[in-house]
Short mmCIF file of C-alpha atoms in Angstrom, two decimals:
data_model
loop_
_atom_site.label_atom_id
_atom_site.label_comp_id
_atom_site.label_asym_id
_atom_site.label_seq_id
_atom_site.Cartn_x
_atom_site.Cartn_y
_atom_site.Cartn_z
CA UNK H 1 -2.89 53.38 -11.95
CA UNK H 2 -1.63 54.58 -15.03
CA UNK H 3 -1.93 52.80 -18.92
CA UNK H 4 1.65 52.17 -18.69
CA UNK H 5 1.88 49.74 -16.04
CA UNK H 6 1.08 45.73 -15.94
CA UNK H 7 -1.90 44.68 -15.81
CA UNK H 8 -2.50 41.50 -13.67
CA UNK H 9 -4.52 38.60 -15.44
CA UNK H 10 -4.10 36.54 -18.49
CA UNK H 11 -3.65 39.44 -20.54
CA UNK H 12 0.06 39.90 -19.19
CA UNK H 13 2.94 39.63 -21.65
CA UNK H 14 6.40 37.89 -21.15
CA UNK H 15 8.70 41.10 -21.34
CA UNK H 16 11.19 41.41 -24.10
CA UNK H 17 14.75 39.96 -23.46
CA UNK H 18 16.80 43.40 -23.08
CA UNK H 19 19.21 44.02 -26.00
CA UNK H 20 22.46 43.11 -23.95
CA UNK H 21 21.05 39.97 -23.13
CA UNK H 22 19.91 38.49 -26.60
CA UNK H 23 23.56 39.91 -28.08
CA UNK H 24 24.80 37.86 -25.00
CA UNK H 25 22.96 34.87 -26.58
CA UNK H 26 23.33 35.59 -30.21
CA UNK H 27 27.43 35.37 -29.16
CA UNK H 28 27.14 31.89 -27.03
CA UNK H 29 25.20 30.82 -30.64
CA UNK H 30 28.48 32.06 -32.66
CA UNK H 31 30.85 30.33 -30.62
CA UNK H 32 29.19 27.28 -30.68
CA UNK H 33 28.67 26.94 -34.17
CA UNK H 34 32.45 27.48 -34.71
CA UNK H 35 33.11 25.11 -32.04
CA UNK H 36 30.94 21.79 -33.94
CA UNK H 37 33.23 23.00 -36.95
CA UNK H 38 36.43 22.75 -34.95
CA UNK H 39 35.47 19.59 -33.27
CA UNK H 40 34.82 17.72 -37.17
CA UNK H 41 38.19 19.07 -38.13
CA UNK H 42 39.57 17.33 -34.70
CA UNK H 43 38.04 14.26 -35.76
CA UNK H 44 39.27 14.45 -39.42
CA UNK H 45 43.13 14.82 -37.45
CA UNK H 46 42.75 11.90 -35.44
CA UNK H 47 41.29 9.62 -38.24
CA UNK H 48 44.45 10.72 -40.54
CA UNK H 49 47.15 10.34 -37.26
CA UNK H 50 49.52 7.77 -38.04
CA UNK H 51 52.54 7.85 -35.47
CA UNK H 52 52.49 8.56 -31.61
CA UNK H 53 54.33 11.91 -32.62
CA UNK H 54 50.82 12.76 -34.83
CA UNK H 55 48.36 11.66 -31.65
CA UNK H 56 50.61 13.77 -29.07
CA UNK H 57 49.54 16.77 -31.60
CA UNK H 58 46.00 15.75 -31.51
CA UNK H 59 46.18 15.53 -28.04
CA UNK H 60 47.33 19.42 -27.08
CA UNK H 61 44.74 20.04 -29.80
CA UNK H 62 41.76 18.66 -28.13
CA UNK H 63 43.01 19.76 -24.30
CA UNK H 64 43.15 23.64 -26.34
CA UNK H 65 39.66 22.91 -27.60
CA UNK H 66 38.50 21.81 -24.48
CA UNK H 67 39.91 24.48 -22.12
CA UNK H 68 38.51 26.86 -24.63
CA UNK H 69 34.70 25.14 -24.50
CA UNK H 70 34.66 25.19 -20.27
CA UNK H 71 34.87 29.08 -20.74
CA UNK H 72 31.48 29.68 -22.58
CA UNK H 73 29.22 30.04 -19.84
CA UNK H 74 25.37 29.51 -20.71
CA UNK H 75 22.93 31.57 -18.46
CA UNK H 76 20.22 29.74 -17.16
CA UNK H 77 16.79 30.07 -18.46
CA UNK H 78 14.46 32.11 -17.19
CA UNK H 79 11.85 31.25 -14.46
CA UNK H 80 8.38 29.84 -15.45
CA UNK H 81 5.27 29.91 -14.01
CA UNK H 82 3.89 26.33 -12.52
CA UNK H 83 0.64 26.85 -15.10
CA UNK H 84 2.99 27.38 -18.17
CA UNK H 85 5.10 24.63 -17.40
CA UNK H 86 2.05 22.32 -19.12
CA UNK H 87 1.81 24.34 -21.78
CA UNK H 88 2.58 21.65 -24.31
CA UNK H 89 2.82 24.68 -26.66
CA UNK H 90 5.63 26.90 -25.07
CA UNK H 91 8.70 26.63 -27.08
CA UNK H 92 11.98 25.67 -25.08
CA UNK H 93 13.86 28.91 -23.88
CA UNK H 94 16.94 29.30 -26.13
CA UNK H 95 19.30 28.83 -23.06
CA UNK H 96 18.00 25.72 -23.08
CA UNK H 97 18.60 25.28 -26.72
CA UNK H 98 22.36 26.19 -26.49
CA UNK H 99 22.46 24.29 -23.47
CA UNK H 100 21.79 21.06 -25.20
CA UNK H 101 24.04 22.14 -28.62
CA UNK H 102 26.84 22.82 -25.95
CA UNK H 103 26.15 19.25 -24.22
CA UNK H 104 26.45 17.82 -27.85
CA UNK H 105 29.64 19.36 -28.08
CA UNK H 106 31.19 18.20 -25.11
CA UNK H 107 30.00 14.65 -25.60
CA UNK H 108 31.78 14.47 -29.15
CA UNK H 109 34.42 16.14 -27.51
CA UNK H 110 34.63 12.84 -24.53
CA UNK H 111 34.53 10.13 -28.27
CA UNK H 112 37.00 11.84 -29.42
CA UNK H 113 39.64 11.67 -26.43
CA UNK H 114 38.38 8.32 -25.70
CA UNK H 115 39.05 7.57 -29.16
CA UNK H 116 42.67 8.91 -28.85
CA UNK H 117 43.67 6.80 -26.26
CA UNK H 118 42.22 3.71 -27.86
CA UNK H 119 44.79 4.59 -30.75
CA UNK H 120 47.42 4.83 -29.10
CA UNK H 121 50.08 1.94 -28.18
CA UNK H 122 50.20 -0.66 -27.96
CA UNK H 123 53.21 -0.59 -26.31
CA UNK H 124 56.02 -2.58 -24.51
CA UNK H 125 54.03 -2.22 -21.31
CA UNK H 126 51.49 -4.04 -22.18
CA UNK H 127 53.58 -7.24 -23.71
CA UNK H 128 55.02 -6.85 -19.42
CA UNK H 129 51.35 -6.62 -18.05
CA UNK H 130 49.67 -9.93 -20.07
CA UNK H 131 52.64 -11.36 -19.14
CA UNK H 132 52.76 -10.70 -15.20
CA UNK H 133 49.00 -10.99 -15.73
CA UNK H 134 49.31 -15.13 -16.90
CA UNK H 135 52.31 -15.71 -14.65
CA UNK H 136 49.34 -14.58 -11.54
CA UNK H 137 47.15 -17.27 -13.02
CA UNK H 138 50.24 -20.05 -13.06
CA UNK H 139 51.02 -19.48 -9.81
CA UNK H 140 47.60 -18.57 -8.07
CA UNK H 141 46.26 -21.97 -9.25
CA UNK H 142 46.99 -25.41 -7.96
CA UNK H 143 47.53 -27.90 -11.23
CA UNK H 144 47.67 -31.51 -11.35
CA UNK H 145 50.09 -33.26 -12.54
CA UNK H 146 49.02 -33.19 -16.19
CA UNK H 147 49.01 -29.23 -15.61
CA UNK H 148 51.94 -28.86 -14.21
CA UNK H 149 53.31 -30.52 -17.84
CA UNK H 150 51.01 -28.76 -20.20
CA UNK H 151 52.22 -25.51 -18.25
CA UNK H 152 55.97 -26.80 -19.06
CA UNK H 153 55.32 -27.09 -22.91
CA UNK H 154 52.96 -24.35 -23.12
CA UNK H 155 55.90 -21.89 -21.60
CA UNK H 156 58.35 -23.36 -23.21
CA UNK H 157 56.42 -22.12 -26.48
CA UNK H 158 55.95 -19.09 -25.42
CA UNK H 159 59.78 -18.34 -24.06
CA UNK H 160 60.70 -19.47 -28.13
CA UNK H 161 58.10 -17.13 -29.23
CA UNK H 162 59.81 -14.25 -27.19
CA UNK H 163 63.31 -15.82 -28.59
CA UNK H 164 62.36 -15.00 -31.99
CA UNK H 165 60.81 -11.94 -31.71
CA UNK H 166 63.58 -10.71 -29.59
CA UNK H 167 66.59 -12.43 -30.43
CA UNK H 168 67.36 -13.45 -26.53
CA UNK H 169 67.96 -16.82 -25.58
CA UNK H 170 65.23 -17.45 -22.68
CA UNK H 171 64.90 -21.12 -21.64
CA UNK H 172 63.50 -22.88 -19.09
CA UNK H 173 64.70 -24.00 -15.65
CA UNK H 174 66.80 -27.07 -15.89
CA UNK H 175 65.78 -30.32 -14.78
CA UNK H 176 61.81 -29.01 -13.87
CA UNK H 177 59.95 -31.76 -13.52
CA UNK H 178 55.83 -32.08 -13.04
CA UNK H 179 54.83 -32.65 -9.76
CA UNK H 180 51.40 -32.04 -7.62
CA UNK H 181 49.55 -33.58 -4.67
CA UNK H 182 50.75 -35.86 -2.54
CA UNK H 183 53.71 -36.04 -5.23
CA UNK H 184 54.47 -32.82 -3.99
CA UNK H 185 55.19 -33.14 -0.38
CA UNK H 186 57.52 -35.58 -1.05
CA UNK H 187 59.77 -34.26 -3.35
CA UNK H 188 62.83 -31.67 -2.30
CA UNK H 189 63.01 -28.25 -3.18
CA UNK H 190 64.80 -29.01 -6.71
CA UNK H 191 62.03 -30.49 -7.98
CA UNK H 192 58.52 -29.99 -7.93
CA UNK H 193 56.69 -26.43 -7.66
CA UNK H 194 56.59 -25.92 -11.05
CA UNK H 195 54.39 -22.75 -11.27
CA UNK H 196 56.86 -21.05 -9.09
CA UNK H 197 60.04 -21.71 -10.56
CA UNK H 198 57.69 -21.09 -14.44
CA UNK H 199 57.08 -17.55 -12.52
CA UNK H 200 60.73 -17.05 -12.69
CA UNK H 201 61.37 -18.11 -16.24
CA UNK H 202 58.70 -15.89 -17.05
CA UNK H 203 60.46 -12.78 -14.92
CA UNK H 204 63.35 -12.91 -17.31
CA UNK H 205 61.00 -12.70 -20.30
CA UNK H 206 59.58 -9.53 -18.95
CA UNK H 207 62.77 -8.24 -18.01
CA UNK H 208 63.96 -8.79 -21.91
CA UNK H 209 60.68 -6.82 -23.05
CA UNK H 210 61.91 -3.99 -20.94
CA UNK H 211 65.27 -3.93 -22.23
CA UNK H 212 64.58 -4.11 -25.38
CA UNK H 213 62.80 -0.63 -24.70
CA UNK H 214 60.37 -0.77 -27.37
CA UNK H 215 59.13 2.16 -29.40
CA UNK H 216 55.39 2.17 -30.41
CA UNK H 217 56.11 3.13 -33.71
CA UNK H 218 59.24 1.87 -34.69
CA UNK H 219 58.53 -1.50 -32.96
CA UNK H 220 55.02 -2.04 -33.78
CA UNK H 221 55.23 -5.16 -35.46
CA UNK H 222 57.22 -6.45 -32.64
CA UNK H 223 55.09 -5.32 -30.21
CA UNK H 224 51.96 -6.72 -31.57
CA UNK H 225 53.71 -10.26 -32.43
CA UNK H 226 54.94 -10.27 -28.78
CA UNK H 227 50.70 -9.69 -27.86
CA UNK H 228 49.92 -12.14 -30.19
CA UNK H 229 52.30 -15.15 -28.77
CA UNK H 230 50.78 -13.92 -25.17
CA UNK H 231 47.43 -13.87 -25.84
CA UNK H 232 48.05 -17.52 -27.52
CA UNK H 233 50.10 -18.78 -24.46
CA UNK H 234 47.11 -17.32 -21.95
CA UNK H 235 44.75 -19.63 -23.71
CA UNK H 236 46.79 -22.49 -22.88
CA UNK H 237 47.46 -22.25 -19.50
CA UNK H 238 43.22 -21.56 -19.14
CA UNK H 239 43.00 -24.69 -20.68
CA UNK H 240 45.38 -26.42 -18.90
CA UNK H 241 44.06 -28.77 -16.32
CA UNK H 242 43.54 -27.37 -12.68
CA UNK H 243 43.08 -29.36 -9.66
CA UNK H 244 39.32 -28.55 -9.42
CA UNK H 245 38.90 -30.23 -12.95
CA UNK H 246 39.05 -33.05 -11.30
CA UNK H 247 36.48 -35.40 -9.69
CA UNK H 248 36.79 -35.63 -5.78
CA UNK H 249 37.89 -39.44 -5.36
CA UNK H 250 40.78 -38.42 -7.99
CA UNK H 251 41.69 -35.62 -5.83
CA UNK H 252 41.91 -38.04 -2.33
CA UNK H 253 43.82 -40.56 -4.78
CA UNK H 254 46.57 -38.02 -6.17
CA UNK H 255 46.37 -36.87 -2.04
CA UNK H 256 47.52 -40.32 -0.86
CA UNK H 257 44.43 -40.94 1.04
CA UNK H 258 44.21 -44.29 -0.40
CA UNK H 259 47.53 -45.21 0.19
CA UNK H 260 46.77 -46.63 3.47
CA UNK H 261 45.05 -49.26 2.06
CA UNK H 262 45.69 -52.71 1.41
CA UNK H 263 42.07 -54.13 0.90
CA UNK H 264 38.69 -52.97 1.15
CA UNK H 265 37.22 -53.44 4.85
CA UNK H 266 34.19 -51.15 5.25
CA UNK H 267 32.09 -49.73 2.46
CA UNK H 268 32.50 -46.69 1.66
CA UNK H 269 36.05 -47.27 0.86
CA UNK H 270 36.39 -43.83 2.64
CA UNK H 271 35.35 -44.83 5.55
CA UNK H 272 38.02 -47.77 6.16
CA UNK H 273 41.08 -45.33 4.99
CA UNK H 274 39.32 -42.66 7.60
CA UNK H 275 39.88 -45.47 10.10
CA UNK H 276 43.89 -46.07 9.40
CA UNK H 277 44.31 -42.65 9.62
CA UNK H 278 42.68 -42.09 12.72
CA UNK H 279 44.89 -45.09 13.82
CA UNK H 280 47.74 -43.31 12.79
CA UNK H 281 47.51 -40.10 13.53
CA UNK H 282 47.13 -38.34 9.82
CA UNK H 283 44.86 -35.61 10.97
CA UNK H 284 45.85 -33.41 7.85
CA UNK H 285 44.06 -36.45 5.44
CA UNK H 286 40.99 -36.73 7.97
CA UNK H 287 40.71 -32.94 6.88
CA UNK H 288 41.44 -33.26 3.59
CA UNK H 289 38.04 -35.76 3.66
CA UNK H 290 36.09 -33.53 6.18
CA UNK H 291 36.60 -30.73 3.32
CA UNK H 292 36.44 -32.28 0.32
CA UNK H 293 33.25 -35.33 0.48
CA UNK H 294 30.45 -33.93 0.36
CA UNK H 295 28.60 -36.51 2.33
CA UNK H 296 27.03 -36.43 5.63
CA UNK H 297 27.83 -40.02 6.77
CA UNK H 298 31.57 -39.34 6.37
CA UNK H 299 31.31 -35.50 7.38
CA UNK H 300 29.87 -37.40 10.77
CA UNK H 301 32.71 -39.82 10.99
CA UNK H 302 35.43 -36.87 10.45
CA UNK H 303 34.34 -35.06 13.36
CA UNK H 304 34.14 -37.92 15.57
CA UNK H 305 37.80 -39.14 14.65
CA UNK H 306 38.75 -35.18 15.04
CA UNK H 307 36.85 -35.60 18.76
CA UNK H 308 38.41 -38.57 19.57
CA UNK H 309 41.62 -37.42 18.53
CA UNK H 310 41.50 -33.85 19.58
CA UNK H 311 44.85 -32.38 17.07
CA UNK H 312 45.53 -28.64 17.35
CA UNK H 313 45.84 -29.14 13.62
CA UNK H 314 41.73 -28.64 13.45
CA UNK H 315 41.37 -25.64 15.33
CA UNK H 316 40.82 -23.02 12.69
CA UNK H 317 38.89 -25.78 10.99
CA UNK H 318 36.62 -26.67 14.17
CA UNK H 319 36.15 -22.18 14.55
CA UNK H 320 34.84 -21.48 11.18
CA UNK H 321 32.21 -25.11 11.47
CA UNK H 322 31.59 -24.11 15.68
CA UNK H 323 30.85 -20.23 13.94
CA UNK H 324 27.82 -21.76 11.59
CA UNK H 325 26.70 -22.73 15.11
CA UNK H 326 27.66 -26.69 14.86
CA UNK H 327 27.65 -28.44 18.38
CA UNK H 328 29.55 -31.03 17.43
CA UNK H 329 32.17 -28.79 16.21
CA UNK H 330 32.01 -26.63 19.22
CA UNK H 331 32.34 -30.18 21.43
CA UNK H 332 35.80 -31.15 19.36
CA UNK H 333 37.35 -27.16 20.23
CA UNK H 334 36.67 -28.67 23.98
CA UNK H 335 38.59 -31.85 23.47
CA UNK H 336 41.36 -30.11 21.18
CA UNK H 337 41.88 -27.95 24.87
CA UNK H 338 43.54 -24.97 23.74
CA UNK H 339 41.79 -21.72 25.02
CA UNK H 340 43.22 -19.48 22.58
CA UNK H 341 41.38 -15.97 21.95
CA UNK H 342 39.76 -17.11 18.83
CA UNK H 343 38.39 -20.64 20.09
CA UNK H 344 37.22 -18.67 23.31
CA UNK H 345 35.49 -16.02 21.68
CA UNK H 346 33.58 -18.63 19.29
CA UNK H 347 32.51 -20.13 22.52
CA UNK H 348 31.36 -17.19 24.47
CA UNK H 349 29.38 -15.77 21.43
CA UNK H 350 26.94 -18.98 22.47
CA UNK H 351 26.79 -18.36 26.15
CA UNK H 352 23.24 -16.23 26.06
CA UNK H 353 22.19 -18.68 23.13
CA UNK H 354 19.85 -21.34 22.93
CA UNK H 355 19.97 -24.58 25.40
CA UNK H 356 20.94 -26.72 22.39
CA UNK H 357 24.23 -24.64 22.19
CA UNK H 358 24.78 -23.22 25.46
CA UNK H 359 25.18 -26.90 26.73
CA UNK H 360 28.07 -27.91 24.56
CA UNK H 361 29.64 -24.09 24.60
CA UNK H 362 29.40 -24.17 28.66
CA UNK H 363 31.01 -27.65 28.90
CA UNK H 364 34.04 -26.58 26.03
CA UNK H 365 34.82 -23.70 28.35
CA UNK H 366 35.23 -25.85 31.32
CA UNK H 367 37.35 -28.12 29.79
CA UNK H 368 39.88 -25.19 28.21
CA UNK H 369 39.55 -23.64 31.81
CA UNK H 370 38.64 -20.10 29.87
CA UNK H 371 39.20 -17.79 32.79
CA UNK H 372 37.75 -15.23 30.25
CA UNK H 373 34.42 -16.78 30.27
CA UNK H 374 33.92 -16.99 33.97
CA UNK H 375 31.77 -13.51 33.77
CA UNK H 376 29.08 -14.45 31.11
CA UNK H 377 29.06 -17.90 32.63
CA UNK H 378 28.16 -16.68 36.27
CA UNK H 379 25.41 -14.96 34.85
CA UNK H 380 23.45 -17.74 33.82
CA UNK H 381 23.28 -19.07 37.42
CA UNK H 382 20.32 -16.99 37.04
CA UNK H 383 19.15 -18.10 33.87
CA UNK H 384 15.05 -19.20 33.92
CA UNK H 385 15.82 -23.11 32.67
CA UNK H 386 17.18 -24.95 35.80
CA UNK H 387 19.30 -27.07 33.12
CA UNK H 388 21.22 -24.19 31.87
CA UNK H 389 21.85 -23.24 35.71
CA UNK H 390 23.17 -26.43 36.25
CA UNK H 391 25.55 -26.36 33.10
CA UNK H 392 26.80 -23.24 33.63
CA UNK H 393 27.64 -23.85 37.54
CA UNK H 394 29.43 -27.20 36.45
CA UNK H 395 31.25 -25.35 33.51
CA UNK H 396 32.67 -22.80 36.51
CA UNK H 397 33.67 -25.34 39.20
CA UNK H 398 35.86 -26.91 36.01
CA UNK H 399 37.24 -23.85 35.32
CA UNK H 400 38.01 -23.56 39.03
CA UNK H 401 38.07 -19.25 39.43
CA UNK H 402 37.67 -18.56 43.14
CA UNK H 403 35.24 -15.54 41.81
CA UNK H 404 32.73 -17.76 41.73
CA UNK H 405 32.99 -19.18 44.86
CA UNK H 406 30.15 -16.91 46.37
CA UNK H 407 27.69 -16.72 43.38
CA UNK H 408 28.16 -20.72 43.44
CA UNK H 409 27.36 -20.94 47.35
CA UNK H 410 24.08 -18.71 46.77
CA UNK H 411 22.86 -20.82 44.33
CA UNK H 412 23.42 -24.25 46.73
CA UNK H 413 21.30 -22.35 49.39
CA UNK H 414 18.98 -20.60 47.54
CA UNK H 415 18.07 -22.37 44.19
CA UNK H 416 14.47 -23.93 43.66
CA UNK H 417 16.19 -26.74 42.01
CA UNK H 418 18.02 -29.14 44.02
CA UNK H 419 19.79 -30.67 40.79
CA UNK H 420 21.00 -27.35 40.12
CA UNK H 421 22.15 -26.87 43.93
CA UNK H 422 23.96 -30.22 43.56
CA UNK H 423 25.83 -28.94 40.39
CA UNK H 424 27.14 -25.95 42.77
CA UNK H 425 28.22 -28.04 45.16
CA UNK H 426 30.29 -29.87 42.36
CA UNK H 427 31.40 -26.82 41.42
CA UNK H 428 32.54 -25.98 44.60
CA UNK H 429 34.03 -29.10 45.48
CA UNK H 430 35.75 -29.20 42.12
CA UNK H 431 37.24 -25.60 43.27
CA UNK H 432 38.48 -27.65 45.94
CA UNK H 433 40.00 -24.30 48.14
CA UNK H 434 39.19 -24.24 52.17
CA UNK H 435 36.49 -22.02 51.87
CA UNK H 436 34.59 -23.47 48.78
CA UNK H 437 35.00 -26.86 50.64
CA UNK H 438 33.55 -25.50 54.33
CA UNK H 439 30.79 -23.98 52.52
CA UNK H 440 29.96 -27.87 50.22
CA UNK H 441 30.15 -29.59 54.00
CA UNK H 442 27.83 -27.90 55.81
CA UNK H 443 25.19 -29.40 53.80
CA UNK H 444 25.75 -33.08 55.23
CA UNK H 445 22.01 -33.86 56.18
CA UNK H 446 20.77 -31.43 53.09
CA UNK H 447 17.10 -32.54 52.09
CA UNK H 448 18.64 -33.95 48.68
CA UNK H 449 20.70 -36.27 48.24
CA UNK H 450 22.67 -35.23 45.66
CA UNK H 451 23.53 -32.47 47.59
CA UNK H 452 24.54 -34.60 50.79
CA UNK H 453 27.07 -36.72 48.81
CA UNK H 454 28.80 -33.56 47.66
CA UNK H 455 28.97 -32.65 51.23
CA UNK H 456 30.37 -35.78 52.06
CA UNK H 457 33.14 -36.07 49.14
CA UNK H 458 34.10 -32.56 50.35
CA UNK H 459 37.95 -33.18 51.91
CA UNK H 460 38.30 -30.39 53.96
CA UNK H 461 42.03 -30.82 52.89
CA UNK H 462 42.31 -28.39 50.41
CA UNK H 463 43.97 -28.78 47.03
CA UNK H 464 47.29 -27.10 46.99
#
């Protein structure tokens, strides 16, 4: 081995960068030093940029300065080995060094457009965005009555604002008049809905801040009056009062869900107005009180008026309680009788459930005759808990599917259970074709009798 070659062991030195290399770097180092200069001038530009005309120069300026940084390219550093990389001693390559002067650069570089387009404006875009902006809050929200008036004067302010700023003549809609609640329902489509027809007045204010085609510069006092009156008329409609402000008896009051009454019969007073409209068939105000008392006693007496009555008017109601897996909700979507694909489906999810749901779920489905649930029902004629045999074969015969005529008759000769062999002969009686009734009376002297007076109820007649 000769002197001139490395040695292996500690004694090894880090070659010297070649001469290209370090002229490379010595280049980057140049560039970059002209480019922090370039980039305080930049800033000195935008600080002194009066007019939209002055930050459209500053603009090309800084995309130039930009497009011109993205082209230095920094090599990486070179490689270390894992015991120098401890070294609390080794001094940071210089790639790295001009790596993080470059970095610095570019970050001043992201103020400095950010900066620009905080400068900018504003313009007569955004008078039309705060105003579409409070005109989604007017009509997205449901007032009261005292709203629906402080939303009256408070546009009415702002449309004069607009007026003199403009020199249009916006008003509002003649003969608007406050209205909410029960109010509401009862009044024709020339009064009433104030937020909508305030959505209109508002349209035509937006429509004049696009005509007047604003310039940023020229019209910058106009512009930033017509912000100002916005900004003021947004904090009145926040603070003007919303039908959540108020308490929940207030709500049922401005409702008409007192109306009904004459006198106080039955404490809660809730409770007695529940009653009349029961009687009378309101089911919108019994779900007006199912949704909006939080109580248990009345939630209780709701759904039992909404069982008793059984109005198609609950259904999507009676879905979303049945889906927090309520039985009593999933009993009223039985008595309501309409097997649409949503109730059904809400039903069938409990079929392979638990006995305290499958039992109400099995019986819904027989009463809405859901010829859709006639598979997953069948299958728990072969469920281990002799009750949930028994509801699921009665739940079949009152859906009446002649599928099930054979899986029914195998269970009255073959289950363990005889109450569960009488439910199949229910079923099959309750099928009431030829075949379903032959099969029910040839169990006449069965050993239960259950069982024997299906067989004998069987009418060999068949239903039509």
């Amino acid at each position: 081995m000769s002197d001139d070659e490395p040695q292996d062991g500690d004694g090894v030195q880090e070659p010297e960068p070649e001469p290209e290399q370090s002229a490379d770097l010595d280049a980057i180092e140049a560039d970059l030093e002209t480019f922090a200069t370039d980039i305080e001038a930049l800033e000195n530009d935008l600080e002194e940029a009066e007019t939209e005309d002055d930050l459209d120069v500053v603009e090309a300026d800084l995309d130039e300065f930009r497009t011109e940084l993205e082209s230095v390219e920094i090599p990486d550093p070179p490689e270390t080995d894992e015991e120098d990389e401890d070294d609390e001693d080794d001094e940071p390559a210089r790639e790295e060094e001009l790596q993080d002067t470059y970095d610095d650069i570019e970050s001043d570089l992201s103020d400095l457009e950010s900066d620009l387009e905080d400068q900018r404006g504003p313009y007569g875009e955004d008078v039309v965005s705060e105003i579409d902006g409070v005109s989604g809050t007017i009509t997205g929200t449901r007032w009261t009555f005292e709203g629906d008036e402080e939303l009256i004067e408070a546009t009415d302010a702002f449309l004069a604002d607009v007026n003199g700023l403009l020199g249009t003549s916006l008003e509002l809609p003649s003969g608007l008049e406050p209205a909410s609640g029960a109010e509401l329902g009862e009044k024709g489509d020339e009064e009433g809905n104030v937020p909508e027809k305030l959505d209109e007045a508002l349209d035509e204010a937006t429509a004049a801040v696009e005509n007047a085609d604003l310039d940023a510069d020229d019209d910058a006092e106009t512009i930033a009056g017509l912000l100002e009156a916005t900004d003021d008329f947004e904090s009145e409609v926040d603070d003007a009062t919303e039908w959540t402000d108020l308490e929940v008896r207030e709500q049922l009051r401005r409702e008409g869900f007192y109306d009904v009454l004459d006198h106080i019969k039955d404490f809660p007073p809730e409770w007695h107005a529940l009653k009349v409209h029961e009687k009378r068939g309101n089911v919108e105000q019994i779900l007006l009180a199912y949704d909006s008392l939080d109580s248990d006693f009345m939630e209780k007496h709701c759904l039992e008026a909404l069982e008793r009555m059984g109005p198609e008017e609950a259904i999507d109601t009676m879905v979303q309680k049945a889906g927090r897996r309520d039985e009593h909700a999933i009993s009223i979507l039985g008595k309501i009788g309409v097997a649409s694909d949503e109730v059904v489906d809400a039903l069938v999810d409990y079929v392979d459930s638990n006995p305290a749901l499958q039992k109400p779920s099995f019986r819904a489905l027989g009463e809405l005759g859901a010829e859709d649930a006639v598979e997953p029902l069948a299958q728990q004629l072969a469920a281990d808990d002799a009750d949930v045999r028994s509801w699921a074969a009665r739940a079949l015969g009152m859906i009446g599917d002649t599928r099930t005529i054979d899986p029914l008759a195998d269970v009255l000769a073959d289950d363990e259970e005889d109450r569960v062999r009488a439910s199949a002969a229910w079923a099959l009686n309750q099928i009431g074709t030829a075949d379903a009734l032959e099969i029910v009376a040839e169990y006449d002297d069965d050993r239960a009798y259950l069982v024997q007076a299906e067989a004998e109820n069987a009418d060999l007649e068949p239903v039509a």
